[in-house]
Coordinates of C-alpha atoms in Angstrom, one line a residue:
M1 CA -48.2 38.8 71.7
P2 CA -45.8 36.8 69.1
R3 CA -42.6 35.9 69.3
G4 CA -39.8 37.7 68.5
P5 CA -37.6 38.3 64.8
A6 CA -34.9 35.8 64.4
L7 CA -31.4 38.1 64.8
G8 CA -28.8 35.1 64.5
A9 CA -26.1 35.0 62.3
P10 CA -26.9 35.2 58.8
A11 CA -25.3 33.0 56.0
L12 CA -21.6 34.5 56.0
S13 CA -18.8 33.8 54.7
E14 CA -16.2 32.6 57.3
P15 CA -14.1 35.4 57.3
L16 CA -17.4 37.7 57.9
S17 CA -18.4 35.2 60.5
R18 CA -15.3 35.8 62.4
E19 CA -15.5 39.4 61.9
R20 CA -18.9 39.8 63.3
H21 CA -18.2 37.5 66.3
R22 CA -15.0 39.7 67.5
I23 CA -16.9 42.5 66.7
L24 CA -19.4 41.5 69.0
H25 CA -17.1 40.1 72.1
A26 CA -15.3 43.3 71.6
V27 CA -18.6 45.5 72.8
Q28 CA -19.8 43.3 74.8
D29 CA -15.9 43.3 77.1
R30 CA -17.0 47.3 76.6
L31 CA -20.4 46.9 78.2
E32 CA -20.1 48.8 80.9
E33 CA -18.9 51.9 79.2
V34 CA -21.4 51.3 76.5
T35 CA -23.8 51.3 78.9
Q36 CA -22.8 54.3 81.0
T37 CA -22.9 56.4 77.6
A38 CA -26.4 55.9 76.7
V39 CA -27.3 56.7 80.1
A40 CA -25.5 60.0 80.2
V41 CA -27.2 60.7 76.7
M42 CA -30.7 59.5 77.8
R43 CA -30.0 62.7 80.7
T44 CA -29.1 64.8 78.1
E45 CA -31.1 64.4 75.2
I46 CA -34.5 63.4 77.2
P47 CA -35.6 66.9 78.6
S48 CA -38.3 64.8 81.5
Y49 CA -35.0 62.6 82.0
A50 CA -32.7 64.9 82.7
L51 CA -34.9 66.5 86.3
Q52 CA -34.7 62.6 87.9
D53 CA -32.8 61.2 90.9
E54 CA -29.9 58.8 91.2
R55 CA -32.3 56.3 91.9
F56 CA -34.2 57.0 89.1
F57 CA -30.8 56.8 87.2
D58 CA -29.6 53.2 88.6
D59 CA -33.7 51.8 87.5
V60 CA -32.6 53.1 83.9
R61 CA -28.8 52.0 83.9
D62 CA -29.7 48.0 85.1
Q63 CA -32.9 48.6 81.8
V64 CA -30.0 49.4 79.3
L65 CA -27.4 47.2 80.1
T66 CA -30.5 44.3 79.9
H67 CA -31.3 44.7 76.8
Y68 CA -27.2 44.9 75.6
R69 CA -26.8 42.0 77.2
M70 CA -30.0 40.5 75.4
Q71 CA -29.6 41.9 72.3
L72 CA -25.2 40.2 72.4
A73 CA -26.5 37.7 72.6
A74 CA -29.3 37.4 70.2
L75 CA -26.5 38.9 67.9
A76 CA -24.6 36.3 68.3
G77 CA -27.0 33.6 68.0
D78 CA -27.1 31.8 71.2
R79 CA -30.6 32.5 71.4
D80 CA -34.0 33.5 70.0
I81 CA -36.0 36.5 72.1
A82 CA -39.8 35.2 73.6
P83 CA -42.8 37.9 74.9
E84 CA -41.2 36.1 78.0
D85 CA -37.7 37.9 77.8
L86 CA -39.1 41.5 78.5
V87 CA -41.1 41.3 80.8
F88 CA -38.8 43.7 82.8
S89 CA -38.8 45.6 80.2
R90 CA -42.6 45.8 80.6
A91 CA -42.7 46.2 83.7
A92 CA -40.0 49.2 83.1
A93 CA -42.6 50.8 81.4
M94 CA -45.4 50.8 83.7
R95 CA -43.4 52.8 86.1
R96 CA -42.2 55.2 84.1
A97 CA -46.2 55.4 82.7
R98 CA -46.8 55.0 86.5
A99 CA -44.7 57.9 87.1
G100 CA -46.0 60.5 84.7
F101 CA -43.7 60.4 82.1
A102 CA -44.6 60.5 78.5
L103 CA -44.6 57.6 75.9
E104 CA -42.4 60.3 73.2
D105 CA -39.6 60.3 76.6
W106 CA -39.7 55.7 76.6
I107 CA -39.3 55.6 72.6
S108 CA -36.5 58.3 72.5
A109 CA -34.8 56.2 75.2
F110 CA -34.8 53.2 73.0
R111 CA -34.1 55.3 70.5
V112 CA -30.9 56.7 72.2
G113 CA -29.7 53.2 73.4
R114 CA -30.0 52.2 69.5
Q115 CA -27.6 54.2 68.8
V116 CA -25.4 54.5 71.6
L117 CA -25.0 50.5 70.8
W118 CA -24.9 50.9 67.1
D119 CA -21.7 53.8 67.8
A120 CA -19.5 51.3 70.0
L121 CA -20.4 48.6 67.5
L122 CA -19.2 50.5 64.6
D123 CA -16.7 51.4 66.8
C124 CA -14.9 48.0 67.7
A125 CA -15.4 46.6 63.7
G126 CA -13.1 49.1 63.2
P127 CA -12.2 50.5 60.0
S128 CA -11.2 47.4 57.5
P129 CA -13.4 47.0 55.0
E130 CA -14.9 43.0 56.2
A131 CA -15.1 44.1 59.5
Q132 CA -17.3 47.2 58.2
Q133 CA -19.3 45.0 56.5
A134 CA -19.3 42.6 58.9
A135 CA -20.5 45.2 60.9
L136 CA -23.2 46.1 58.5
S137 CA -24.6 42.2 58.8
L138 CA -26.0 43.3 62.2
V139 CA -27.8 47.0 60.9
T140 CA -31.5 45.0 60.1
P141 CA -31.7 42.6 63.3
L142 CA -30.4 45.8 65.9
M143 CA -33.4 47.2 64.0
R144 CA -35.0 44.4 64.6
Y145 CA -34.9 43.7 68.3
V146 CA -35.8 47.8 69.0
D147 CA -39.2 47.8 67.2
Y148 CA -39.9 44.6 68.7
A149 CA -38.6 45.0 72.2
S150 CA -40.2 49.3 72.1
T151 CA -43.1 48.0 70.4
H152 CA -44.2 45.2 73.5
A153 CA -42.6 48.1 76.0
A154 CA -45.4 50.8 74.7
Q155 CA -48.4 47.9 74.6
A156 CA -47.3 47.8 78.1
Y157 CA -47.3 51.9 79.0
V158 CA -50.6 51.8 77.0
E159 CA -52.5 49.5 78.7
Y160 CA -51.2 50.8 82.0
K161 CA -52.6 54.3 80.7
Q162 CA -56.0 52.9 79.3
H163 CA -56.7 50.9 82.5
V164 CA -55.8 54.3 84.7
V165 CA -58.1 56.4 82.6
A166 CA -61.1 53.3 82.8
D167 CA -60.3 53.4 86.8
A168 CA -61.1 57.4 86.7
D169 CA -63.6 57.3 84.8
R170 CA -65.3 54.7 86.8
E171 CA -64.4 56.7 89.9
R172 CA -66.1 59.5 88.6
R173 CA -69.4 58.0 87.6
D174 CA -69.5 56.5 91.0
L175 CA -68.9 59.8 92.7
L176 CA -71.7 60.8 90.3
D177 CA -74.3 58.1 91.0
Q178 CA -73.3 59.0 94.7
L179 CA -74.5 62.3 94.7
L180 CA -77.5 62.4 92.6
S181 CA -78.4 59.6 95.3
G182 CA -78.7 63.0 97.5
A183 CA -76.4 61.8 99.2
A184 CA -72.3 63.3 99.2
P185 CA -69.7 59.8 100.1
T186 CA -68.4 59.3 103.8
R187 CA -65.9 57.6 103.2
G188 CA -63.6 55.5 101.0
P189 CA -61.6 56.2 98.0
L190 CA -65.4 58.4 96.8
L191 CA -64.9 60.7 99.5
A192 CA -61.1 60.9 98.2
A193 CA -62.8 62.4 95.5
A194 CA -65.5 64.2 96.0
Q195 CA -62.4 66.4 98.2
A196 CA -61.1 66.7 95.3
Y197 CA -63.4 68.2 93.2
G198 CA -64.2 70.2 96.8
I199 CA -67.4 68.6 96.9
G200 CA -69.1 68.4 100.9
P201 CA -72.1 67.3 102.3
H202 CA -73.6 70.7 102.3
S203 CA -71.2 71.9 99.0
P204 CA -73.4 74.7 97.1
M205 CA -73.0 73.3 94.0
M206 CA -75.0 73.4 90.7
A207 CA -75.3 71.2 88.2
V208 CA -75.4 70.9 84.0
V209 CA -76.6 69.1 81.6
A210 CA -75.0 69.1 77.5
V211 CA -76.1 66.7 74.5
C212 CA -73.8 66.9 71.4
V213 CA -76.1 68.9 69.2
D214 CA -74.1 68.2 65.7
D215 CA -71.0 68.5 64.4
I216 CA -71.8 72.0 61.5
R217 CA -68.0 71.1 60.1
T218 CA -69.5 68.0 58.8
G219 CA -73.2 67.6 59.8
D220 CA -72.6 64.2 61.3
L221 CA -74.8 63.3 63.8
T222 CA -72.1 63.8 67.5
S223 CA -70.1 60.3 68.7
A224 CA -69.1 58.8 71.6
E225 CA -66.5 60.7 70.7
H226 CA -67.6 63.8 71.5
G227 CA -68.8 64.0 74.6
Y228 CA -65.2 63.0 75.7
A229 CA -63.7 65.6 73.7
T230 CA -66.7 67.8 75.6
S231 CA -65.9 66.6 79.1
A232 CA -62.6 68.2 78.7
S233 CA -63.2 71.2 77.9
L234 CA -65.8 71.2 81.1
S235 CA -63.5 70.4 83.3
V236 CA -62.6 73.5 84.5
A237 CA -65.7 75.8 86.7
G238 CA -63.8 79.0 86.1
P239 CA -61.2 81.7 87.2
W240 CA -62.4 81.1 91.2
A241 CA -62.5 76.8 90.9
G242 CA -60.2 74.3 91.0
R243 CA -61.4 71.3 89.2
T244 CA -65.0 69.8 88.4
L245 CA -66.9 66.5 88.5
V246 CA -67.8 65.9 84.5
V247 CA -68.8 62.1 83.9
V248 CA -70.0 61.4 79.9
R249 CA -73.0 59.4 80.6
H250 CA -76.7 57.8 79.1
G251 CA -75.8 60.4 76.0
Q252 CA -74.7 63.5 77.7
V253 CA -72.6 65.1 79.8
V254 CA -73.2 66.3 83.0
A255 CA -71.0 68.8 84.8
V256 CA -71.2 70.0 89.0
P257 CA -69.9 72.4 89.7
V258 CA -68.9 73.3 93.1
V259 CA -69.6 77.4 93.7
R260 CA -67.3 78.4 95.6
T261 CA -67.2 82.0 97.7
G262 CA -66.4 84.9 96.1
M263 CA -68.1 83.2 92.8
D264 CA -72.5 83.3 92.8
P265 CA -74.2 81.5 90.0
E266 CA -74.1 83.7 87.4
D267 CA -70.4 83.0 87.3
I268 CA -70.8 79.5 86.3
C269 CA -73.3 80.9 83.6
A270 CA -71.2 82.8 82.4
H271 CA -68.3 80.5 82.4
F272 CA -70.1 77.2 80.9
G273 CA -71.5 79.4 78.3
A274 CA -68.5 80.4 76.7
V275 CA -67.6 77.3 76.8
Q276 CA -70.7 76.4 74.5
R277 CA -69.7 79.5 72.4
R278 CA -65.7 78.3 71.7
L279 CA -66.6 74.9 71.4
A280 CA -69.4 75.7 68.2
R281 CA -66.6 77.9 66.9
E282 CA -64.1 74.7 66.5
G283 CA -67.3 72.9 65.0
T284 CA -69.1 70.9 68.1
M285 CA -72.6 72.5 68.4
L286 CA -73.6 72.1 72.3
A287 CA -77.4 72.0 73.6
M288 CA -76.3 73.3 77.5
G289 CA -79.3 73.2 80.3
I290 CA -77.7 74.7 84.2
S291 CA -79.6 74.7 86.8
T292 CA -80.2 76.3 89.9
V293 CA -78.1 75.5 93.0
A294 CA -78.7 73.0 94.8
Q295 CA -77.5 73.6 98.8
G296 CA -75.3 70.2 99.2
A297 CA -75.8 66.6 98.0
G298 CA -79.5 66.1 99.0
E299 CA -80.1 69.2 96.6
L300 CA -78.1 67.7 94.0
P301 CA -81.0 65.6 92.5
R302 CA -83.5 68.1 92.5
A303 CA -81.0 70.1 90.3
Y304 CA -79.7 67.8 88.3
E305 CA -83.2 67.2 86.7
E306 CA -83.6 70.7 86.7
A307 CA -80.5 70.7 84.1
R308 CA -82.4 68.5 82.5
A309 CA -85.1 70.1 82.0
A310 CA -83.6 73.6 81.0
L311 CA -82.5 71.5 78.1
D312 CA -85.7 71.2 76.1
L313 CA -85.4 75.4 76.2
V314 CA -82.7 75.4 73.7
P315 CA -83.6 75.6 69.9
S316 CA -83.0 72.2 68.1
G317 CA -79.8 74.9 67.1
G318 CA -77.8 74.0 70.3
G319 CA -76.9 77.4 72.8
V320 CA -77.3 77.2 77.0
A321 CA -80.8 77.7 78.9
A322 CA -79.5 79.0 82.2
L323 CA -82.6 78.2 84.6
P324 CA -80.1 81.7 87.0
R325 CA -81.0 83.3 84.3
L326 CA -84.6 83.5 84.0
S327 CA -87.6 84.8 86.0
P328 CA -90.3 82.5 86.2
F329 CA -92.0 84.5 83.8
D330 CA -89.3 84.1 81.4
Y331 CA -89.1 79.8 82.7
L332 CA -93.4 79.9 82.1
A333 CA -92.8 81.6 78.9
L334 CA -90.4 80.3 77.3
R335 CA -92.2 76.4 78.5
A336 CA -95.2 77.7 76.0
D337 CA -96.9 74.4 74.1
D338 CA -99.0 74.9 70.9
L339 CA -102.2 75.6 73.4
A340 CA -100.8 78.6 74.2
R341 CA -100.2 79.9 71.1
Q342 CA -103.5 79.4 71.0
L343 CA -104.6 81.6 72.6
V344 CA -103.1 84.3 72.0
D345 CA -105.9 87.2 70.6
P346 CA -105.4 86.7 66.1
R347 CA -105.0 90.5 66.3
V348 CA -102.4 90.5 69.3
R349 CA -100.7 87.9 67.3
A350 CA -101.1 90.3 64.2
L351 CA -100.1 93.3 65.7
L352 CA -96.4 91.6 66.8
E353 CA -95.5 90.0 63.5
E354 CA -96.3 93.0 61.9
D355 CA -94.4 94.8 64.3
R356 CA -92.2 92.7 64.0
R357 CA -91.6 93.3 60.2
R358 CA -90.9 96.7 61.2
G359 CA -88.0 96.9 63.7
D360 CA -90.4 96.1 66.9
P361 CA -90.8 99.8 67.8
L362 CA -94.0 98.4 69.9
A363 CA -92.9 95.7 71.7
A364 CA -90.4 97.9 72.7
T365 CA -92.7 100.5 73.7
I366 CA -94.7 97.7 76.1
R367 CA -91.0 96.2 77.3
A368 CA -90.1 99.5 78.8
F369 CA -93.6 100.7 79.5
A370 CA -93.9 97.7 81.9
E371 CA -90.4 98.1 83.1
A372 CA -91.3 101.4 83.9
D373 CA -93.8 100.6 86.7
L374 CA -96.4 101.7 84.0
N375 CA -94.4 105.4 83.9
L376 CA -95.1 106.3 80.6
R377 CA -92.8 109.7 80.7
L378 CA -89.5 107.0 81.9
A379 CA -90.5 104.5 79.1
A380 CA -90.5 107.5 76.7
D381 CA -87.5 108.3 78.1
R382 CA -85.6 105.1 78.2
L383 CA -86.6 104.5 74.8
R384 CA -85.5 108.2 73.5
V385 CA -88.3 108.9 72.0
H386 CA -90.5 112.0 72.8
H387 CA -94.0 111.5 75.2
N388 CA -96.2 111.9 72.6
T389 CA -94.4 109.5 70.3
A390 CA -95.0 107.2 73.6
H391 CA -98.0 107.8 73.7
Y392 CA -99.3 107.5 70.0
R393 CA -98.1 104.0 70.0
L394 CA -99.9 102.6 73.8
R395 CA -102.9 103.4 71.5
R396 CA -102.3 102.2 68.4
I397 CA -101.3 99.3 70.1
E398 CA -105.0 99.7 72.3
E399 CA -107.3 100.1 68.2
R400 CA -105.5 97.5 67.1
T401 CA -105.6 94.2 69.6
G402 CA -108.4 95.5 71.6
R403 CA -106.0 95.4 74.8
N404 CA -105.3 98.9 76.7
P405 CA -101.7 98.1 78.3
R406 CA -101.8 100.6 81.3
R407 CA -104.8 97.6 82.7
I408 CA -102.3 95.1 84.5
A409 CA -103.6 92.0 83.0
D410 CA -104.1 93.5 79.5
L411 CA -100.5 94.6 79.8
L412 CA -99.2 90.6 81.5
E413 CA -101.1 89.1 77.9
L414 CA -99.1 91.7 76.0
L415 CA -96.3 90.4 77.7
V416 CA -96.7 86.9 77.5
A417 CA -97.5 86.9 73.7
L418 CA -94.7 89.0 73.3
A419 CA -92.3 86.7 74.9
I420 CA -94.1 83.3 73.1
R421 CA -93.5 85.0 69.8
D422 CA -90.1 86.0 70.7
G423 CA -89.1 82.0 71.6
D424 CA -90.4 81.0 68.6
R425 CA -88.4 82.7 66.6
E426 CA -85.7 82.3 68.0
D427 CA -85.9 78.7 68.0
G428 CA -87.1 79.2 64.4
E429 CA -83.9 81.0 63.7
H430 CA -82.0 77.9 65.4
Q431 CA -83.9 75.1 62.6

């Protein structure tokens, strides 16, 4: 940091110079009293200070008194201010940061200290025009000192906070790396960190991998800042859980929620789905993959790979692919490639496309018939149509495609073609 501002006496007339020194000496004689006043005002005006004990205020009192003495010496022209003179203030800033005080509270203390000292200077100046003019000559150097000292202290405060955040990020990354190696930590800081997230060697966990697709407000590709903002949104795993391990890693946001007592995988899926929708409304579109449950750290590498694989099932415009919500049939249909699409009989494909344009009555009948275990009357009841209508639809499907829905093999082929069609439609709509 550069050397401090020049605060010594400016070129004043002899009478004004004498008045200036008189004022400074008068304040010096009252400095203990002025310091007590400043501390009392801080206690009243800064809510976080009002909650502290006397030991804290002893520290504040020492800080204020040291600053006042340094200011008065500089204003009298006895010394210049250098960065090394403010080491005491830098240490105090780190103590406040470590104790959890907000930076604005720390800066407010400087503001209060400046105002109380200025009031004391005016009071000691008295009402004469010459004294008032001498006092005014102190305004600029006083402001320069406060600006310089508060900036120096704020820099120390921010550096400490950055150090703490960097350490926390590093600890989370190290913990995740160890978990993804298939082992839970057994000692040291990483064990304490794992316990803070509710993670033990045999804890049931899931893996969630999210990537930011784009910003729908600007159309710009997502920056790193989005990743950190997203990690904050994912840091709570639901109403039954505490903190969740969340790490920004290799362009992805990776979360490891623990399936705690009273929860099931659907609770985790519902929470992260809600987070994805909320962020989309706010302008950040995520693609998110959610794994099945890993029974302990030994299975977490498998769960992580599942979550990454699930990302391939998310449409290009973003969304959530939660494996616990998929049946094996759903998963295979969603993973269908171009060859699988080519294997769908053109007659089946044509019928399903035509049916979609008409509101999907035949598709609904195929699904209802399968879900009713080939009981056509039950399927008709669920569709709220007459039994003859449902029968007609099945006959029409067979006439148009050559597939009889009453045969298991043909019904399965129709369901696969329908799942592929719907998957393609969903992806197209997002694009």
